[in-house]
Short mmCIF file of C-alpha atoms and ligand atoms in Angstrom, two decimals:
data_model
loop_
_atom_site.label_atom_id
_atom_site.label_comp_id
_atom_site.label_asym_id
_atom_site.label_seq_id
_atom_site.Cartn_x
_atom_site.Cartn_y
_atom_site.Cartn_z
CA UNK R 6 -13.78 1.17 -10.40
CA UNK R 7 -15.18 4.65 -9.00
CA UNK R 8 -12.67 6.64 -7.39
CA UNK R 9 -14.63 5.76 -3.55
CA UNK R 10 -12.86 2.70 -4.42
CA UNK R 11 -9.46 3.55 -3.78
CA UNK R 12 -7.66 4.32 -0.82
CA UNK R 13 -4.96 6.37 -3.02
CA UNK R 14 -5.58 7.60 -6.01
CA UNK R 15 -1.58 9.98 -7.37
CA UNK R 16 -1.56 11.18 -11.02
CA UNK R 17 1.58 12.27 -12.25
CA UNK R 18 3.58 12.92 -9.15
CA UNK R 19 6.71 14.92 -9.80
CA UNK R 20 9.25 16.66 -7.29
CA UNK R 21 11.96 18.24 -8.30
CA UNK R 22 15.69 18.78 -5.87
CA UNK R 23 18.07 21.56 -7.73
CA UNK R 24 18.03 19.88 -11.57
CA UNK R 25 16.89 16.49 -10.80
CA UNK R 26 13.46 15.10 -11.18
CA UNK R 27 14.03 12.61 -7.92
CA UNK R 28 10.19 11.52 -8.42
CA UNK R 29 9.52 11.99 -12.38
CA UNK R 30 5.74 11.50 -13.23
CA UNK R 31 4.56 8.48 -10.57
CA UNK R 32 1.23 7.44 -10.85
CA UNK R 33 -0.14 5.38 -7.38
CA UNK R 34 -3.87 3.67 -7.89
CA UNK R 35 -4.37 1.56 -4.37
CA UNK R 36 -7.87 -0.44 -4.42
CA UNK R 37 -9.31 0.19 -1.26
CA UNK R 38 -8.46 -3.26 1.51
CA UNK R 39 -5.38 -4.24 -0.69
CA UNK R 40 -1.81 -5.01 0.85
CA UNK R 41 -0.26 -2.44 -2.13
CA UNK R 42 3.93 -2.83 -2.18
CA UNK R 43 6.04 -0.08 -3.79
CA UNK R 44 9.25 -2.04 -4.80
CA UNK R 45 12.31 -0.49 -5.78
CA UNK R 46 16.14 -0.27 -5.26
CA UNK R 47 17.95 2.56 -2.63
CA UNK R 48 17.21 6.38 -4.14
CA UNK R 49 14.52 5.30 -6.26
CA UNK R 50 11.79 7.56 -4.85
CA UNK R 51 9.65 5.85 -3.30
CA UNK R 52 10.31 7.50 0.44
CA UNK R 53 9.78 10.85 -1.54
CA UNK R 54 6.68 9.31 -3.50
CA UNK R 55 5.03 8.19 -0.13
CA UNK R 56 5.40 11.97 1.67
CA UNK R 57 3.64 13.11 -1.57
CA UNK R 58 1.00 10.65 -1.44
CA UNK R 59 0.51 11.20 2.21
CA UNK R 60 0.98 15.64 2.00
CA UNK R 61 3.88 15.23 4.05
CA UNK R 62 5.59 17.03 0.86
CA UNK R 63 4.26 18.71 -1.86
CA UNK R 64 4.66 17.79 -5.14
CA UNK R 65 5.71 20.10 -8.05
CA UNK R 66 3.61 18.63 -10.59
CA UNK R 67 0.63 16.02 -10.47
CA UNK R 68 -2.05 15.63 -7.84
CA UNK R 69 -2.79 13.13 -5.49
CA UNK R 70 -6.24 12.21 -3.33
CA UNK R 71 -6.58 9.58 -0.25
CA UNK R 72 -10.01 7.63 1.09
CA UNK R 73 -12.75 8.58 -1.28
CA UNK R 74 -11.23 11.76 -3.30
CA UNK R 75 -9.91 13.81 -0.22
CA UNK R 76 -6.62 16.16 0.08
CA UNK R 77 -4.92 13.77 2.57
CA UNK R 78 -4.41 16.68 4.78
CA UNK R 79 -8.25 16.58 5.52
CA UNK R 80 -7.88 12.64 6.45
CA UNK R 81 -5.21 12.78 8.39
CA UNK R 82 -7.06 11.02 11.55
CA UNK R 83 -8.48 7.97 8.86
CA UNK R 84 -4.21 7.17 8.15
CA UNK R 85 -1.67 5.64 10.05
CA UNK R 86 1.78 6.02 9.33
CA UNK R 87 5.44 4.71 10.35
CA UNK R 88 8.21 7.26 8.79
CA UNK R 89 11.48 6.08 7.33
CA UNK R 90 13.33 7.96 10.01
CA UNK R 91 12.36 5.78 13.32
CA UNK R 92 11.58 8.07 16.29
CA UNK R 93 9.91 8.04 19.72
CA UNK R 94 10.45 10.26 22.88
CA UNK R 95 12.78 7.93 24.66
CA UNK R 96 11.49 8.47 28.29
CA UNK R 97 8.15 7.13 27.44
CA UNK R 98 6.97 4.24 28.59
CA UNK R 99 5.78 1.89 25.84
CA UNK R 100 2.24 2.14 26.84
CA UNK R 101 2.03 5.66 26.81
CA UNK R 102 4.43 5.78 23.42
CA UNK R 103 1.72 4.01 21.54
CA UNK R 104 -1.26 6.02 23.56
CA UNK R 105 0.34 9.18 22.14
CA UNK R 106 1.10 8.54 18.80
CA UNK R 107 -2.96 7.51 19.00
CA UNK R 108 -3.83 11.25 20.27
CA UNK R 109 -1.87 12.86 17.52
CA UNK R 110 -4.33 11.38 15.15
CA UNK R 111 -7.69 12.34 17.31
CA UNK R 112 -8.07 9.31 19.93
CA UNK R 113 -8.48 9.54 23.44
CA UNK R 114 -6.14 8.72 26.00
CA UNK R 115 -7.66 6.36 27.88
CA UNK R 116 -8.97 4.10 24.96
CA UNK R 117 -5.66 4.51 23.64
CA UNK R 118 -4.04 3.32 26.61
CA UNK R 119 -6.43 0.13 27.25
CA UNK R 120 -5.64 -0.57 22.93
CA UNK R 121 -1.73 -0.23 23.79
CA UNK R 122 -1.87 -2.85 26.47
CA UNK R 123 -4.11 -5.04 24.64
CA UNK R 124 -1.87 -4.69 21.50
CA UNK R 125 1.75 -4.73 22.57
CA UNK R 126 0.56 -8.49 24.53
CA UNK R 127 -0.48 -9.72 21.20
CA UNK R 128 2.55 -8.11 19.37
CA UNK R 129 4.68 -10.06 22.30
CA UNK R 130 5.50 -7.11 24.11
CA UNK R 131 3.96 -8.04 27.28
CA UNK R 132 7.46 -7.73 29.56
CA UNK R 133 7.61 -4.32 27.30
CA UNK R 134 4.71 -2.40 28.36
CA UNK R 135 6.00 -0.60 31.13
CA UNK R 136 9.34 -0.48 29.60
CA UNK R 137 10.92 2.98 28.75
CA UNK R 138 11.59 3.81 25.47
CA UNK R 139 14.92 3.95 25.72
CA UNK R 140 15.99 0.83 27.65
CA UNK R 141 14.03 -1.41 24.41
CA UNK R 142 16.38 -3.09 21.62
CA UNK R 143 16.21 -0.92 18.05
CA UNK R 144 13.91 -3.46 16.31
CA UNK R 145 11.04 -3.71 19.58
CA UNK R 146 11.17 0.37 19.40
CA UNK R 147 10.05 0.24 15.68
CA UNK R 148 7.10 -2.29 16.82
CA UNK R 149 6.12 -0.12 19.71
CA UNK R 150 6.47 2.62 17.04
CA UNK R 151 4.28 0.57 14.19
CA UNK R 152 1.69 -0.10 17.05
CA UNK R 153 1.42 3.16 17.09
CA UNK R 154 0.81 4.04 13.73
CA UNK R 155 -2.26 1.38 14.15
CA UNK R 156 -3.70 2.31 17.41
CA UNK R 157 -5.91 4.50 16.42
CA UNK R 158 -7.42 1.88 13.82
CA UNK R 159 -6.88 3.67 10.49
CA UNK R 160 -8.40 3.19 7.40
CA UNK R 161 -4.88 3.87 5.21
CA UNK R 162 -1.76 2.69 7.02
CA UNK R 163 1.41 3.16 4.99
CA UNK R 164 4.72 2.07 6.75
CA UNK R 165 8.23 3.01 4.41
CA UNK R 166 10.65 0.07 4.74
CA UNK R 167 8.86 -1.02 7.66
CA UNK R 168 11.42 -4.51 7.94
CA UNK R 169 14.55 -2.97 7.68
CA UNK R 170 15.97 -3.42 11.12
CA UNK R 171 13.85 -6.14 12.30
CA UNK R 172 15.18 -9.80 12.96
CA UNK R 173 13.28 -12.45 11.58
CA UNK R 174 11.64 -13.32 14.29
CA UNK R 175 10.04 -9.65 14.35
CA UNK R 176 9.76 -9.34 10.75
CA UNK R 177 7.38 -12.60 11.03
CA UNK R 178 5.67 -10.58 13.83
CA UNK R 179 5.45 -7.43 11.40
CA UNK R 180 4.01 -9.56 8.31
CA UNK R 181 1.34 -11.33 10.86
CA UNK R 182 0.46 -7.51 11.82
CA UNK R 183 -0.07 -5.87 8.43
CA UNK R 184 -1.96 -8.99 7.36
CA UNK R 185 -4.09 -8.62 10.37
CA UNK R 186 -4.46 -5.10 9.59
CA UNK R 187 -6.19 -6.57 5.93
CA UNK R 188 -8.46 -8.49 7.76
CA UNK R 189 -9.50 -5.27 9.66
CA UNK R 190 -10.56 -3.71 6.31
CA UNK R 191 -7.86 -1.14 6.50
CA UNK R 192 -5.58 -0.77 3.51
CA UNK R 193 -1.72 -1.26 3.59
CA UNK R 194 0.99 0.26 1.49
CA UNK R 195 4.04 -0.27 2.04
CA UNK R 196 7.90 0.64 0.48
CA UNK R 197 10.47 -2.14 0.81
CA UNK R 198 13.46 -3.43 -1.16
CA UNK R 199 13.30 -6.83 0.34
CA UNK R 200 11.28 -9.24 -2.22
CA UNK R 201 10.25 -12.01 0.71
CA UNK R 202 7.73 -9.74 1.72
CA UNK R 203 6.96 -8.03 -0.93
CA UNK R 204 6.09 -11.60 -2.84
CA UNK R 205 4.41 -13.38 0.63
CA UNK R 206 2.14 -10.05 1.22
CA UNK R 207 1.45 -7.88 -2.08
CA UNK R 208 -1.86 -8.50 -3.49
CA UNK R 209 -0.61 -5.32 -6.12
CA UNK R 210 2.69 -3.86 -6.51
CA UNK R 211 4.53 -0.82 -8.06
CA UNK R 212 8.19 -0.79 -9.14
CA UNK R 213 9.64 2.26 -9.23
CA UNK R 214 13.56 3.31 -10.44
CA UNK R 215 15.10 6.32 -11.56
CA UNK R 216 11.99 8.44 -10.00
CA UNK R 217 9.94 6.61 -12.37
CA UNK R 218 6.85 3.50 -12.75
CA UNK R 219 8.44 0.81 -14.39
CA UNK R 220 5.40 -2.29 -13.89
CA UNK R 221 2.26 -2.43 -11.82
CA UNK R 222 0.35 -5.24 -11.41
CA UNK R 223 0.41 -8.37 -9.15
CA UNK R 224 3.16 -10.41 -7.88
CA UNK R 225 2.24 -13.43 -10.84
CA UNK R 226 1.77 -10.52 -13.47
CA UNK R 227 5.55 -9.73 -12.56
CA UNK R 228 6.70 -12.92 -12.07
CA UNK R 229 5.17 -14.20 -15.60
CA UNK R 230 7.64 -11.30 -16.95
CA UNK R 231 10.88 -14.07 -16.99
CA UNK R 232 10.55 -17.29 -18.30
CA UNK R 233 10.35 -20.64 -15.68
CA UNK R 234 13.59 -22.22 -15.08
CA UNK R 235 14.34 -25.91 -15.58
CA UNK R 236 16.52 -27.27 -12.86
CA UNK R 237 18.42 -30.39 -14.88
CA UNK R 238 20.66 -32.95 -12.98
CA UNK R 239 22.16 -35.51 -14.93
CA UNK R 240 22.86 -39.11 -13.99
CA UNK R 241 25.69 -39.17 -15.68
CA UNK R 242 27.56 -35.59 -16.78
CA UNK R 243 30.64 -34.92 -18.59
CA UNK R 244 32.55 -31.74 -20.59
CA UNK R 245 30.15 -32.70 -23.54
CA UNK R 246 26.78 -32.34 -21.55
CA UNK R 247 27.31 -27.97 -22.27
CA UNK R 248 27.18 -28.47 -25.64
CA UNK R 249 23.57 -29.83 -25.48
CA UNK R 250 21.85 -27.41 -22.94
CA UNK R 251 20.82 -23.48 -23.91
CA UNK R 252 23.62 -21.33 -24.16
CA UNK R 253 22.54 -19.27 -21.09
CA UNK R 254 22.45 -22.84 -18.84
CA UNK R 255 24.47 -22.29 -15.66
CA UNK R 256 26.31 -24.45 -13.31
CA UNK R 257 25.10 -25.29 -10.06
CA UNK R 258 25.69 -26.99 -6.67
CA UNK R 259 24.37 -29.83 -8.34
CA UNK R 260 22.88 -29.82 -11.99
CA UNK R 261 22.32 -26.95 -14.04
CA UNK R 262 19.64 -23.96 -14.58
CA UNK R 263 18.56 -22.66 -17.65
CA UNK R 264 14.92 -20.58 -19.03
CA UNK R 265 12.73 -23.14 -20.27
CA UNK R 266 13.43 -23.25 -23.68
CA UNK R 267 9.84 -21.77 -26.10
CA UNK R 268 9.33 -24.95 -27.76
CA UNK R 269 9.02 -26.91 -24.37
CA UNK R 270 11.60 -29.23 -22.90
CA UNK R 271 10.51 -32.99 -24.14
CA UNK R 272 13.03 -32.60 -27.13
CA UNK R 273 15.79 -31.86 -25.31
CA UNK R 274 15.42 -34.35 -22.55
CA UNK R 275 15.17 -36.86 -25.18
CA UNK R 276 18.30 -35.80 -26.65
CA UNK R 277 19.95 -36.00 -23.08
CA UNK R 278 18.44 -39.28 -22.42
CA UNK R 279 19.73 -41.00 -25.94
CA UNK R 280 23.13 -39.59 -25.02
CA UNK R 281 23.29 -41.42 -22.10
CA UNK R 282 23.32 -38.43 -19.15
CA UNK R 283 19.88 -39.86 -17.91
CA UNK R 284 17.98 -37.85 -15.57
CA UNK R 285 18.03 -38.30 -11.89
CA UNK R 286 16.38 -34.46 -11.24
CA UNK R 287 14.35 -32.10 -13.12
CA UNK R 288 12.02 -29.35 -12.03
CA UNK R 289 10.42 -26.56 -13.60
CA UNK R 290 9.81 -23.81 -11.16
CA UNK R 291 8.28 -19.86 -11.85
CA UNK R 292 11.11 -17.36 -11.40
CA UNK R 293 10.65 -15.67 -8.20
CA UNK R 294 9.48 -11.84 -7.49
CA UNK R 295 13.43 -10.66 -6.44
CA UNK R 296 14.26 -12.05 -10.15
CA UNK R 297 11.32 -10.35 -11.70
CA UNK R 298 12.36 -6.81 -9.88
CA UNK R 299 16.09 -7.01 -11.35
CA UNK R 300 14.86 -7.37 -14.38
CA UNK R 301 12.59 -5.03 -14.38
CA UNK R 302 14.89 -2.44 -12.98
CA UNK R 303 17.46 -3.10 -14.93
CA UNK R 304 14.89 -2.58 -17.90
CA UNK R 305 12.05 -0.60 -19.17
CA UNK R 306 9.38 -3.66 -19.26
CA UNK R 307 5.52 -3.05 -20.46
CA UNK R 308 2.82 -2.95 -17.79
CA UNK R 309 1.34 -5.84 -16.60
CA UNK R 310 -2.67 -5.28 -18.03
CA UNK R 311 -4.70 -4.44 -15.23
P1 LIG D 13 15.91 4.33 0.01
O1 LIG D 13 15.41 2.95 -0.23
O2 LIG D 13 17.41 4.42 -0.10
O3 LIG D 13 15.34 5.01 1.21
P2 LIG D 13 14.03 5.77 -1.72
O4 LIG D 13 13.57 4.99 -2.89
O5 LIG D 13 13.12 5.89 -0.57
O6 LIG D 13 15.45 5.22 -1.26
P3 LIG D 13 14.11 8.63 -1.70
O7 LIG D 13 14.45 8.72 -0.26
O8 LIG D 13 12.75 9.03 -2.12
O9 LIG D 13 14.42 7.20 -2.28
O10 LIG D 13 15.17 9.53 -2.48
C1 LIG D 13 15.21 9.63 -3.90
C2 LIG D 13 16.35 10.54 -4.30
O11 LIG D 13 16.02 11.88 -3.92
C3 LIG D 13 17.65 10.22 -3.63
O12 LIG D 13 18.70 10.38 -4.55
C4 LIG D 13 17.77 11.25 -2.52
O13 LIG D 13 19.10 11.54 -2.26
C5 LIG D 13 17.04 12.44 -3.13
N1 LIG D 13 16.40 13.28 -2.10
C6 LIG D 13 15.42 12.90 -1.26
N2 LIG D 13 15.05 13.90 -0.44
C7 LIG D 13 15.84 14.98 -0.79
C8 LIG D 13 15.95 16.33 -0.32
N3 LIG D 13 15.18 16.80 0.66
N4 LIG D 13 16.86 17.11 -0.93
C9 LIG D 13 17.64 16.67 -1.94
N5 LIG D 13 17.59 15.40 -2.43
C10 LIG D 13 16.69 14.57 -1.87
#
């Protein structure tokens, strides 16, 4: 791809606190128009990663470029973009709270205020738009606060741990946002540590631990990291039925669980069937993402090819 493809293009990111290396050598590639996920546990980096990416910080080594090779300080009115740290004047109306955060990044008022309207009614904010800040629940702020970062219809939005907070019922109204925000040709990317989303939205995703990349690639890439699982439940079990699964099988509500063993699972079910446990369940299922990111955190795993 030629570098107008990307909407983020980070080489070798570094930033340094006292003696520690809290971001140690991240690289961030973001096709342009992708839903882009950067995955990893608390303290990881990625909060510090994003302010890099977006010039918030700078970084002490490695250089970074947004929306066709610029300095993102010189594209600052093409990105949208919803801080860690949640904030809004609180004697704002909701309207106007949206409207502003719209003029910070070079629209006009009035469009800005016809766009708030028009956006908190879809968001489900109708009763809200008149609302002061400060008389709205914690999670409706952050919407008011995510419209915001939208309003002025950027071409990057990038929202750090934009569910945390939200109940599901808003989260569902968050994920229907950023996917609508896809559709709009912008691109999204996004910090989280909760997998749901990450494995519903990401069309790419990052892992990062320790200040460091540990896999890129798509949510199958990582998922194809961990074997499937077979989900066994006997007809008939008893104290011997152990002895014939893996060694790693595990007890369950009902049945057991165990990788799906490399030479394929017709032996064994034979074996189980001639010794009389039968079979009244099996299914073989693909791990899912949140298994895929503790095993790739708790291990250096090889990149997903591209
Ligand atoms: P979380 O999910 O908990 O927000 P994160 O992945 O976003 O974590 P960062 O906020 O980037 O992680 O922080 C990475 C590490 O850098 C943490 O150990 C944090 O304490 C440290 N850190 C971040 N900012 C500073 C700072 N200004 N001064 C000193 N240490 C910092």
């Amino acid at each position: 791809m030629a570098s107008t493809d990307y909407a983020v293009v980070a080489d070798g990111l570094v930033k340094r606190y006292g003696e520690r290396r809290v971001v140690d050598g991240v690289d961030l590639t973001v096709p342009k128009g992708m839903i882009y996920g950067v995955l990893g546990p608390n303290g990881a980096g990625k909060t510090t990663t994003l302010r890099m990416t977006l010039g918030i910080i700078e970084p002490d080594e490695g250089a970074r470029t947004l929306l066709d090779g610029a300095h993102p300080r010189d594209v600052g009115d093409r990105v949208g973009y919803l801080p860690e740290e949640r904030g809004l004047y609180p004697s704002m109306k909701a309207r106007e709270a949206v409207a502003f955060m719209g003029a910070l990044r070079g629209l006009d008022w009035q469009t800005g205020r016809a766009r708030a309207a028009e956006m908190l009614e879809a968001a489900g904010l109708g009763h809200a738009i008149d609302e002061k800040i400060r008389k709205l629940s914690k999670g409706m702020a952050q919407l008011v606060q995510l419209l915001g970062a939208v309003v002025h219809r950027p071409d990057l939005l990038v929202l750090d741990e934009p569910f945390s907070g939200l109940d599901p019922v808003n989260q569902e109204r968050l994920e229907a946002l950023i996917l609508a925000e896809r559709d709009r040709g912008a691109t999204i990317l996004f910090s989280t540590h909760v997998m749901q989303h990450a494995q519903r939205l990401c069309d790419r995703l990052a892992v990062i631990a320790g200040g460091q990349r540990r896999f890129e690639g798509t949510v199958d890439e990582a998922r194809a990291l961990l074997p499937q699982q077979v989900h066994y439940v006997p007809s008939h079990g008893d104290a011997q039925l152990a002895t014939m699964l893996p060694p790693t099988a595990r007890r369950e509500a009902e049945g057991w669980r165990f990788a799906l063993p490399q030479e394929g699972i017709e032996g064994l079910l034979r074996r189980l069937i001639d010794a009389g446990y039968g079979i009244k369940g099996l299914s073989i299922e693909r791990p899912g993402l949140h298994d895929a990111f503790v095993r790739i955190v708790g291990q250096a795993v090889p990149e997903a090819k591209a």
